[in-house]
XYZ file of C-alpha atoms in Angstrom:
532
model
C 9.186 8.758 -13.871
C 11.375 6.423 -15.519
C 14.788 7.851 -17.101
C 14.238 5.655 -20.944
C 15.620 8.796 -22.507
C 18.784 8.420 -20.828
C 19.263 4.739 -22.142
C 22.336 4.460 -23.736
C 23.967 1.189 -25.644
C 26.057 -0.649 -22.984
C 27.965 -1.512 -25.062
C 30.273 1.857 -25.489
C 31.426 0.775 -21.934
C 31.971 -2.879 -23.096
C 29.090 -3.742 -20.696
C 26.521 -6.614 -21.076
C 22.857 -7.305 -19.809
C 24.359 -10.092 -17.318
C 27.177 -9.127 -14.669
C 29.043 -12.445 -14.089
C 31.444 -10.770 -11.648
C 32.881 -7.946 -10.416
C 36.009 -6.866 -12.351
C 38.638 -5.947 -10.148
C 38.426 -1.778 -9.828
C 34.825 -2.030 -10.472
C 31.763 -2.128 -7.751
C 28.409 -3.982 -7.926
C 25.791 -2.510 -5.751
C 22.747 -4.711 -6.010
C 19.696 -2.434 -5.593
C 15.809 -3.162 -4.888
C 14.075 -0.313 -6.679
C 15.276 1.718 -10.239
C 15.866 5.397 -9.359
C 13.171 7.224 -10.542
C 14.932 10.119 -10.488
C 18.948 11.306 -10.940
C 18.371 14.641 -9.254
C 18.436 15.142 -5.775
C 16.495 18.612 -5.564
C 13.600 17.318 -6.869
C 13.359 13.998 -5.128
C 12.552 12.597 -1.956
C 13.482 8.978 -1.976
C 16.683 7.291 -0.444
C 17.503 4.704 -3.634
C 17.403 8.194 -5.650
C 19.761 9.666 -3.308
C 22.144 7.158 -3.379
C 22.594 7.053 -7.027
C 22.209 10.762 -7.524
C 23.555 13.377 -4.639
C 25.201 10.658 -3.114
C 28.002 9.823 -5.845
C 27.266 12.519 -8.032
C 27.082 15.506 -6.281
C 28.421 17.684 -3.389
C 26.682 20.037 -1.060
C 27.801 23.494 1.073
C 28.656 20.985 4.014
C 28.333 17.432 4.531
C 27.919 14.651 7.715
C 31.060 13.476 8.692
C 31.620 9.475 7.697
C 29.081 7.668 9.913
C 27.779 10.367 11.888
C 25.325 13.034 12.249
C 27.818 15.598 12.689
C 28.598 18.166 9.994
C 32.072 18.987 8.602
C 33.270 21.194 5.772
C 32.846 19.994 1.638
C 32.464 22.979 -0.637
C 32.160 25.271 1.907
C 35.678 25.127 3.540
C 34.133 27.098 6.608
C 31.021 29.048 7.444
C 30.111 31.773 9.977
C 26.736 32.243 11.653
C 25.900 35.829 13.018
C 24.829 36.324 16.424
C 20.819 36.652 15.964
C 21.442 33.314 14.264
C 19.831 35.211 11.118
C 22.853 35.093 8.757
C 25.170 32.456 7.497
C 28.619 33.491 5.318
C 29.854 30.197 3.430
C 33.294 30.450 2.528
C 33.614 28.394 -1.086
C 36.382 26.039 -1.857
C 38.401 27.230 -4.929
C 39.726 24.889 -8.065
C 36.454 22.531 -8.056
C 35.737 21.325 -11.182
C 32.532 20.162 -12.537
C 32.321 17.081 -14.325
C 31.894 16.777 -18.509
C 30.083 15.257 -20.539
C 29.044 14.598 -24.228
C 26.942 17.791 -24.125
C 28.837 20.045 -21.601
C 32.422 20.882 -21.324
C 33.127 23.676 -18.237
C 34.907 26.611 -18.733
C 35.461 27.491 -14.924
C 35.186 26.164 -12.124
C 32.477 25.959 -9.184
C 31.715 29.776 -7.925
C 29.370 31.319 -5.634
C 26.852 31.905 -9.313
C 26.443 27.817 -9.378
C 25.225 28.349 -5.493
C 23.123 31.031 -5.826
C 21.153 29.230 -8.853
C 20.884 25.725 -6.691
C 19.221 27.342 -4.088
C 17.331 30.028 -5.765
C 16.123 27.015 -8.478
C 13.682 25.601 -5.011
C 13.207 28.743 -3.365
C 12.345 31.507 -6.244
C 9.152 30.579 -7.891
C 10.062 33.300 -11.058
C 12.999 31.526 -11.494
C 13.850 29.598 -14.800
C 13.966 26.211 -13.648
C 11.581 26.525 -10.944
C 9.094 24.462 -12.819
C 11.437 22.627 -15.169
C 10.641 18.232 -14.591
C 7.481 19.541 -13.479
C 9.815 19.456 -10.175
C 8.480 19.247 -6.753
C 10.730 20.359 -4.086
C 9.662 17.886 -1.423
C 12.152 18.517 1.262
C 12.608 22.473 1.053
C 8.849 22.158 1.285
C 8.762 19.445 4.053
C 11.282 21.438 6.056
C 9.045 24.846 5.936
C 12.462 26.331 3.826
C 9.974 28.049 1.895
C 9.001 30.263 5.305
C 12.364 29.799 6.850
C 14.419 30.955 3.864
C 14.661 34.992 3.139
C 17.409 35.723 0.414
C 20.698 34.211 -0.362
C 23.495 36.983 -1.872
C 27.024 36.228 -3.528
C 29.464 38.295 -1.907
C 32.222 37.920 -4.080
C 33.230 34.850 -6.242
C 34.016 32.662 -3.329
C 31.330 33.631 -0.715
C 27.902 33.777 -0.586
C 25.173 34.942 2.464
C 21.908 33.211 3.345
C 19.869 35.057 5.756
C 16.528 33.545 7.217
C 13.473 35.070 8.200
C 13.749 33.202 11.920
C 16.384 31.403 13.972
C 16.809 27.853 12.872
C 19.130 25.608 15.221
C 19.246 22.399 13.041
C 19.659 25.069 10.072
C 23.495 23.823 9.087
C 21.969 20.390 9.152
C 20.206 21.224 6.481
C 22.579 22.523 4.325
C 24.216 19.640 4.704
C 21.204 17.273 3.297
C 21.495 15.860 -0.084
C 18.181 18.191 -1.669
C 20.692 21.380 -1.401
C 23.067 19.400 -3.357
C 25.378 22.442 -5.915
C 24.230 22.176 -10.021
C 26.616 23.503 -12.331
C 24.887 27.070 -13.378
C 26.869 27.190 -16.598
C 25.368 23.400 -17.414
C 21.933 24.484 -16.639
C 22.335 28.373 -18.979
C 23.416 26.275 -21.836
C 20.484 23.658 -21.564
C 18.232 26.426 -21.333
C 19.587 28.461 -24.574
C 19.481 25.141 -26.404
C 15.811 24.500 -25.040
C 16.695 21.434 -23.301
C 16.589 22.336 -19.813
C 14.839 19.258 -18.482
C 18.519 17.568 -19.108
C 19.864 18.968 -16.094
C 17.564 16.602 -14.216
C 18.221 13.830 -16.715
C 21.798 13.633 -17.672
C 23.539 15.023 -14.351
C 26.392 17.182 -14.027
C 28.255 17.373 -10.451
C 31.379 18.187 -8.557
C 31.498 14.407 -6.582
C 33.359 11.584 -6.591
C 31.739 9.830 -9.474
C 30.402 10.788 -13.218
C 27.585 9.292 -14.570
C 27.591 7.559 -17.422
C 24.212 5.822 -18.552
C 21.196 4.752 -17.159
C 19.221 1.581 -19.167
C 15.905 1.758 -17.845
C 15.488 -1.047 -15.185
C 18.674 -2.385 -15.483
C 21.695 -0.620 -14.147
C 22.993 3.080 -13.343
C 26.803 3.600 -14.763
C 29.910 5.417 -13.111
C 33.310 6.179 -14.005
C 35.596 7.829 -11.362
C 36.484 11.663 -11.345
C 39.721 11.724 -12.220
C 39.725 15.763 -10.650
C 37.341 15.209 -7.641
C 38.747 17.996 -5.324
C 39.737 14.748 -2.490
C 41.544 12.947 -5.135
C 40.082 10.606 -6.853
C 38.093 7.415 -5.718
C 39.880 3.826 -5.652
C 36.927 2.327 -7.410
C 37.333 3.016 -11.497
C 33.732 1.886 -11.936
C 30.706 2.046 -10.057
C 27.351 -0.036 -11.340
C 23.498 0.386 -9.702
C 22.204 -3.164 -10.676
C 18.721 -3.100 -10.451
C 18.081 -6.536 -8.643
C 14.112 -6.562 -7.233
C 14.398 -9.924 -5.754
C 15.908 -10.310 -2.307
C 16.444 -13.866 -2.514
C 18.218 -12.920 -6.333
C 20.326 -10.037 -4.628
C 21.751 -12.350 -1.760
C 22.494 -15.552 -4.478
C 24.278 -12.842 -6.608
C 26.251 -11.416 -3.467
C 27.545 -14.893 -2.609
C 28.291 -15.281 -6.165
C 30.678 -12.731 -5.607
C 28.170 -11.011 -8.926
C 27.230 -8.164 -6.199
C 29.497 -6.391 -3.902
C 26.883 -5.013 -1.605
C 23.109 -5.319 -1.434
C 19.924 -2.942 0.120
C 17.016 -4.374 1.460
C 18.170 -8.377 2.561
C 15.143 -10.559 3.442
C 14.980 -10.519 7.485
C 14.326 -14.288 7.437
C 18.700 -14.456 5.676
C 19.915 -11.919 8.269
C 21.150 -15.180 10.799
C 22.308 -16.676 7.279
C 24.667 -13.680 6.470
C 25.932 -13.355 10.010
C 27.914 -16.800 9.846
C 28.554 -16.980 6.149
C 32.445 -16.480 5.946
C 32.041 -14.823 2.938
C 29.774 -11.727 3.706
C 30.730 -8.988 6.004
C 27.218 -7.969 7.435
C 27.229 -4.490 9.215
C 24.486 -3.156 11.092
C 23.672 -0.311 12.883
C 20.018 1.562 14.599
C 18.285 3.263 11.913
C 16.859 7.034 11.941
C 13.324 5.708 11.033
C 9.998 5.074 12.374
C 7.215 2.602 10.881
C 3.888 3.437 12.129
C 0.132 3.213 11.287
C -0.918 6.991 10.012
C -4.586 7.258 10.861
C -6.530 9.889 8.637
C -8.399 12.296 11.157
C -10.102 14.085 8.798
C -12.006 10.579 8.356
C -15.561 9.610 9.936
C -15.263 8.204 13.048
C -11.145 8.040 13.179
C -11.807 11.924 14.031
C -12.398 11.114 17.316
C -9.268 10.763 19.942
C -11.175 8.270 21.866
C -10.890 6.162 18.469
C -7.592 6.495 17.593
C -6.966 6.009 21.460
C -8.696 2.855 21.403
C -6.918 1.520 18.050
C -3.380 2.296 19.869
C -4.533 0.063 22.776
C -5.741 -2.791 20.100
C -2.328 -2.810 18.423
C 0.065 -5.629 19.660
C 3.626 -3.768 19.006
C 5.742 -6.499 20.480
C 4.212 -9.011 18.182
C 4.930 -6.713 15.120
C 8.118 -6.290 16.205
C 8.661 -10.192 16.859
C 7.120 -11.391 13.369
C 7.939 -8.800 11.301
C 11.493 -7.479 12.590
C 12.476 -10.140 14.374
C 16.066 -9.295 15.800
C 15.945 -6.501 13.045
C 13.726 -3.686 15.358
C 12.821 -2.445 18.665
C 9.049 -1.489 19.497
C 8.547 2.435 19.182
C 7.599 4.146 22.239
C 7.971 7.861 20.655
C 7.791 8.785 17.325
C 11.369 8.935 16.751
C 14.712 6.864 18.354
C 15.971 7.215 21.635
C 19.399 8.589 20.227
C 17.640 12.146 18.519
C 17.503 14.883 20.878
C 14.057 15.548 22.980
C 13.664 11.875 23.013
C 10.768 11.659 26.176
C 12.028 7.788 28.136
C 8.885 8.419 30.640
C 6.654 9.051 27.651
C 3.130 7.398 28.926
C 2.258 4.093 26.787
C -0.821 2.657 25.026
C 0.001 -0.650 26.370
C -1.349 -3.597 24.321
C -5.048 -4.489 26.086
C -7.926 -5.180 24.177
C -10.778 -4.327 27.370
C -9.558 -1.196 27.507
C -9.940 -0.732 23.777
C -13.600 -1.853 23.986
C -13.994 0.221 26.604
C -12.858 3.532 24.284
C -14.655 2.438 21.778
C -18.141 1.983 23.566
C -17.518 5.466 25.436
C -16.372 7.005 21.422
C -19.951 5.728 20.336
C -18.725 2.444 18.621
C -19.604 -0.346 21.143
C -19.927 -2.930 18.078
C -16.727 -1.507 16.583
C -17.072 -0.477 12.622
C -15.408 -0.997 9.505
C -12.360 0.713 7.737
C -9.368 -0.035 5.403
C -5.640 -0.380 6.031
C -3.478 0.764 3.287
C -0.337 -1.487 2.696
C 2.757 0.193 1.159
C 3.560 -2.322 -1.597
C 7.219 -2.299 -1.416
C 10.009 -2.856 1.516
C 11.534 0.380 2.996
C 14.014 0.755 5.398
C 11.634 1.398 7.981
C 9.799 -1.704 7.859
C 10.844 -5.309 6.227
C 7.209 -6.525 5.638
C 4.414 -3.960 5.637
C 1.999 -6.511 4.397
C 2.533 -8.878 7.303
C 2.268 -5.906 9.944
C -1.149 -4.643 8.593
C -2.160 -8.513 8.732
C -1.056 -8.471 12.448
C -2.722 -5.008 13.224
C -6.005 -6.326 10.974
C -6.418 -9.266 12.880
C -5.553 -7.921 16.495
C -8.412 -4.717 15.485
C -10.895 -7.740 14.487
C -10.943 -9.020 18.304
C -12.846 -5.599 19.425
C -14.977 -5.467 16.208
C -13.167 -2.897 13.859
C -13.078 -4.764 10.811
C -9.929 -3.961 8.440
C -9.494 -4.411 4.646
C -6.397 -4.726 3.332
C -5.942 -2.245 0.494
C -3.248 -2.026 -1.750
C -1.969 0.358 -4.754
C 1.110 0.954 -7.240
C 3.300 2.468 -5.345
C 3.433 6.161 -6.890
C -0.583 6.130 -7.135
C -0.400 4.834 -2.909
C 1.778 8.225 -2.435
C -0.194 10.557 -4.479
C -3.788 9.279 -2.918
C -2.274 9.353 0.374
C -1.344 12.814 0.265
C -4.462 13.505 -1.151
C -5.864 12.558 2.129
C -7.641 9.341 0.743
C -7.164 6.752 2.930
C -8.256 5.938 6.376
C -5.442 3.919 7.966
C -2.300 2.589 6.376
C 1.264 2.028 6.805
C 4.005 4.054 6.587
C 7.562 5.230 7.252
C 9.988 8.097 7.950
C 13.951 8.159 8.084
C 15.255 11.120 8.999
C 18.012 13.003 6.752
C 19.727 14.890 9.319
C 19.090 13.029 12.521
C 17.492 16.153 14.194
C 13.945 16.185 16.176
C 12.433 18.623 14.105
C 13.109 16.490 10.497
C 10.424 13.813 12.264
C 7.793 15.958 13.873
C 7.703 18.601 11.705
C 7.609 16.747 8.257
C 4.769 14.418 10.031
C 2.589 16.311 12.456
C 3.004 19.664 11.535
C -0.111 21.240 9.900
C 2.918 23.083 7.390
C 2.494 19.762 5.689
C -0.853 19.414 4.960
C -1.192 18.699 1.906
C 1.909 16.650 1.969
C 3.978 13.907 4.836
C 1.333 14.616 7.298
C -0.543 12.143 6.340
C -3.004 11.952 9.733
C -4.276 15.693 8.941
C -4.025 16.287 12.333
C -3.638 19.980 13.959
C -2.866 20.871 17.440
C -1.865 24.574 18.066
C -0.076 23.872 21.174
C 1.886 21.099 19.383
C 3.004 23.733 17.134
C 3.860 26.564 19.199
C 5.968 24.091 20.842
C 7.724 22.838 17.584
C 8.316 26.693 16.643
C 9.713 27.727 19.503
C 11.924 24.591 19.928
C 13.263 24.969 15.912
C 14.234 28.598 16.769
C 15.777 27.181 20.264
C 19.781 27.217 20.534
C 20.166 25.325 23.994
C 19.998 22.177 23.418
C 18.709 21.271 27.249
C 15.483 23.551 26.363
C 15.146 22.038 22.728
C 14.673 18.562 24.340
C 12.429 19.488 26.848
C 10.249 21.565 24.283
C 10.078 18.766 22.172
C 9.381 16.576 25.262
C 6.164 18.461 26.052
C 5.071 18.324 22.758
C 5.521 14.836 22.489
C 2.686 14.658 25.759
C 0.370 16.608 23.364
C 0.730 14.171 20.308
C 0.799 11.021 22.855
C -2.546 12.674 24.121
C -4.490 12.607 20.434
C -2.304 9.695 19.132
C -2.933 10.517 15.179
C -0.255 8.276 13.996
C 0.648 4.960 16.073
C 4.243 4.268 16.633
C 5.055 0.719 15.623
C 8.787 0.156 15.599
C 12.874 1.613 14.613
C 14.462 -0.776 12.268
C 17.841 -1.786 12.423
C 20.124 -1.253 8.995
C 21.931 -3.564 7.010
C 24.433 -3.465 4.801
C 25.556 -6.997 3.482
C 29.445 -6.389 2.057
C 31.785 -8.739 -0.080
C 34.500 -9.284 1.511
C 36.572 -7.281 -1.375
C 34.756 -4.251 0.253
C 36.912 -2.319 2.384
C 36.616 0.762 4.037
C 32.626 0.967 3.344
C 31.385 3.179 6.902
C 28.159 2.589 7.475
C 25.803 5.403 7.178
C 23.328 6.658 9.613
C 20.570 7.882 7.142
C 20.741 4.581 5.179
C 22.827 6.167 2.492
C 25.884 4.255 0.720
C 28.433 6.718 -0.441
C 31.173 4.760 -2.021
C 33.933 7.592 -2.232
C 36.015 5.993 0.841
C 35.809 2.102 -0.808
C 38.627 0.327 -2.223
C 38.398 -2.960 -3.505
C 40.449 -6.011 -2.083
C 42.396 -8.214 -4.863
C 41.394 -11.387 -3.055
């Protein structure tokens, strides 16, 4: 989806098609990818995060600056019954919406503007349920849709979820950016006029920044909220310059024609770290690449297979070509920092005889051929997914499973993947809320089949284990839950763990107070600008 219906002459904000530098209250962030969509309940991408929920909007709760802990936003303060069943969210009073062209409020944010945002995903009678043709991706991914029984306003200023089952990481997910508050009275007067689909196009929020325009592949537009409910930002003017080329994104940053960039090439990283004009911060990511492998496929249905393609794949080489100083091999399917993290997990150590050996005792002494899907573009979890499936293609050659390298557009390479098309390919996760259950549920559970569980795989002791741990409040039994299910998948290996990347976030030095976030998000609320 591309947003040409929001283009808007640049030049009712005195804009141009070039930025030749950064006016002084005004922010350049340099990004890879266009947003292909501005709102965050119906998408499931970082970039459209960032330009959406992320500046746009607020949720119940939100993750403290830098961290994975939760702390108050709308909500000033919550309670959470003692079966764990029932959460009370206490609403902050006097938050205004923003305005624009279209929509002027006449009150501000109640518990009605909560009840619709969550009702919208989880209420398949409800008006905008189907409005964008939406998909709700992460309600979905996160089993909400079993999870979730009713949500009730109480009074103006306080409203009741109850769930159908204990869910431990459950105010985690209130705080994630797909349970971000619309404006009800926006979205009552779009659907009276028969416009509805603007709510997704032309967004209305309570956060730090309004939008302004979106020209198709070129930039996203922000003005400060003169009445956010902190106080308003430092920056006036906040720009999404859509910059594909790395090697274009770092010239413009030194230029001092981009504050801050996504995606830098891995080959600049020792380039930024002693060029006096960059600040380059860095932190461990909440990601995972790894190799899905479809076992609903001939001959990758067998664990002896999948087994022997673990063994076959050289991690520390991926991780030395590929990441370089950026990653460190994966020896579970998520980091060590997220809870139920198993360190004496057993390993498919790198060794090609054994491999053989699998394969001959699988049926395949001559090996066989297959395909390896390459994402076509960068994402956080991996720099270079091309070069990785050119590693894995030619370590699989030297036991006789011959890989082609096969490639699509990158919507048509999530849709047939979903649709269960390919055989082997590579992929990535980042977590959202830095919990256990947002990796293995989203990408092993059989919940998500269709959907992020790409290998097809089903184990019923796997998910027992997952339930029982989701529905778990000690944490010390959580981990060891998700330990022993973390035997089971290690046991079938239907994906193949390849590596954690390591963020970066090359600054300006006129960038100040930018905190580097865990989920690879970059909220600019906190930033002020330098006048050097």
């Amino acid at each position: 989806m591309r947003l040409s219906t929001l283009t808007i002459s640049l030049a009712l904000l005195g804009a141009t098609h070039t930025v030749l530098s950064a006016p002084a209250h005004t922010l350049v962030n340099c990004i890879a990818t266009p947003p292909a969509r501005l709102s965050p309940a119906i998408t499931n991408d970082a970039n459209d995060f960032n330009a959406s929920s992320q500046q746009i909007y607020n949720r119940l709760l939100e993750f403290k600056a830098g961290k994975i802990e939760v702390e108050p936003s709308l909500a000033e303060r919550w309670e959470v019954s003692e079966d764990g069943l029932t959460y009370t969210f206490y609403l902050r009073k006097n938050v205004q919406f923003h305005k624009n062209k279209q929509f002027t409020p006449t009150r501000s944010l109640n518990a009605d503007d909560v009840v619709f945002s969550f009702q919208r995903q989880a209420d398949k009678n409800h008006p905008y349920h189907d409005v964008s043709g939406a998909t709700y991706f992460y309600f979905n991914w996160l089993n909400l849709p079993k999870i979730f029984k009713s949500i009730q306003k109480i009074d103006d200023y306080t409203v009741k979820i109850t769930l159908n089952q204990p869910n431990s990481p459950f105010i985690s997910l209130v705080a994630m950016d797909f349970l971000s508050i619309y404006s009800k009275e926006y979205a009552d007067q779009l659907l009276a006029k028969g416009t509805p689909e603007l709510l997704d196009q032309q967004p209305i929020g309570t956060g730090p920044f309004i939008f302004q325009t979106y020209q198709t592949d070129h930039a996203v537009r922000y003005i400060a909220n003169s009445h956010y409910w902190k106080g308003k930002a430092e920056i006036e003017r906040l720009i999404f310059s859509i910059t594909p080329d790395a090697s274009t994104r770092y010239a413009k940053l030194k230029a001092g024609e981009c504050d801050i960039i996504d995606f830098p090439n891995i080959a600049d990283i020792a380039k930024m770290k002693q060029d006096p004009a960059i600040n380059l911060l860095e932190r461990e990511g909440l990601n995972l690449a790894y190799l899905g492998l479809n076992t609903k496929k001939a001959i990758l249905n067998n664990p002896k297979v999948r087994q022997a393609l673990h063994h076959a794949t050289d991690k520390k080489t991926i991780v030395n070509a590929v990441y370089q100083t950026s990653g460190t091999i994966a020896n579970n399917p998520f980091p060590a920092a997220v809870l139920g993290y198993h360190p004496t997990l057993p390993q498919y150590e790198f060794n090609l005889e054994k491999a053989k050996a699998l394969l001959a005792e699988a049926g395949y002494p001559d090996g066989f051929e297959t395909e390896i899907w390459v994402q076509p573009v960068v994402r956080p979890s991996n720099p270079n997914p091309r070069r990785t499936a050119e590693i894995i293609q030619a370590d699989w050659a030297k036991i006789g499973v011959k890989a082609k390298l096969v490639t699509h557009e990158w919507a048509d390479f999530n849709k047939r993947t979903r649709e269960g098309e390919f055989s082997a390919g590579t992929y990535g996760w980042t977590s959202r809320n830095g919990d256990p259950d947002n990796f293995l549920f989203p990408l092993l559970s059989k919940n998500n089949i269709p959907g992020t569980n790409y290998s097809r795989w089903t184990n019923e002791d796997f998910e027992q284990l997952l339930s029982s741990a989701v529905q778990e409040k000690d944490p010390k039994q959580r981990a060891k839950q998700y330990q022993q299910a973390l035997e089971i998948f290690q046991q079938h290996t239907p994906i193949i763990p390849l590596a954690h990347a390591i963020n970066y976030v090359p600054l300006s030095k006129r960038v100040q107070g930018f905190v580097q976030n865990p989920f690879g998000y970059t909220p600019f609320y906190s930033v002020r600008l330098s006048k050097e």
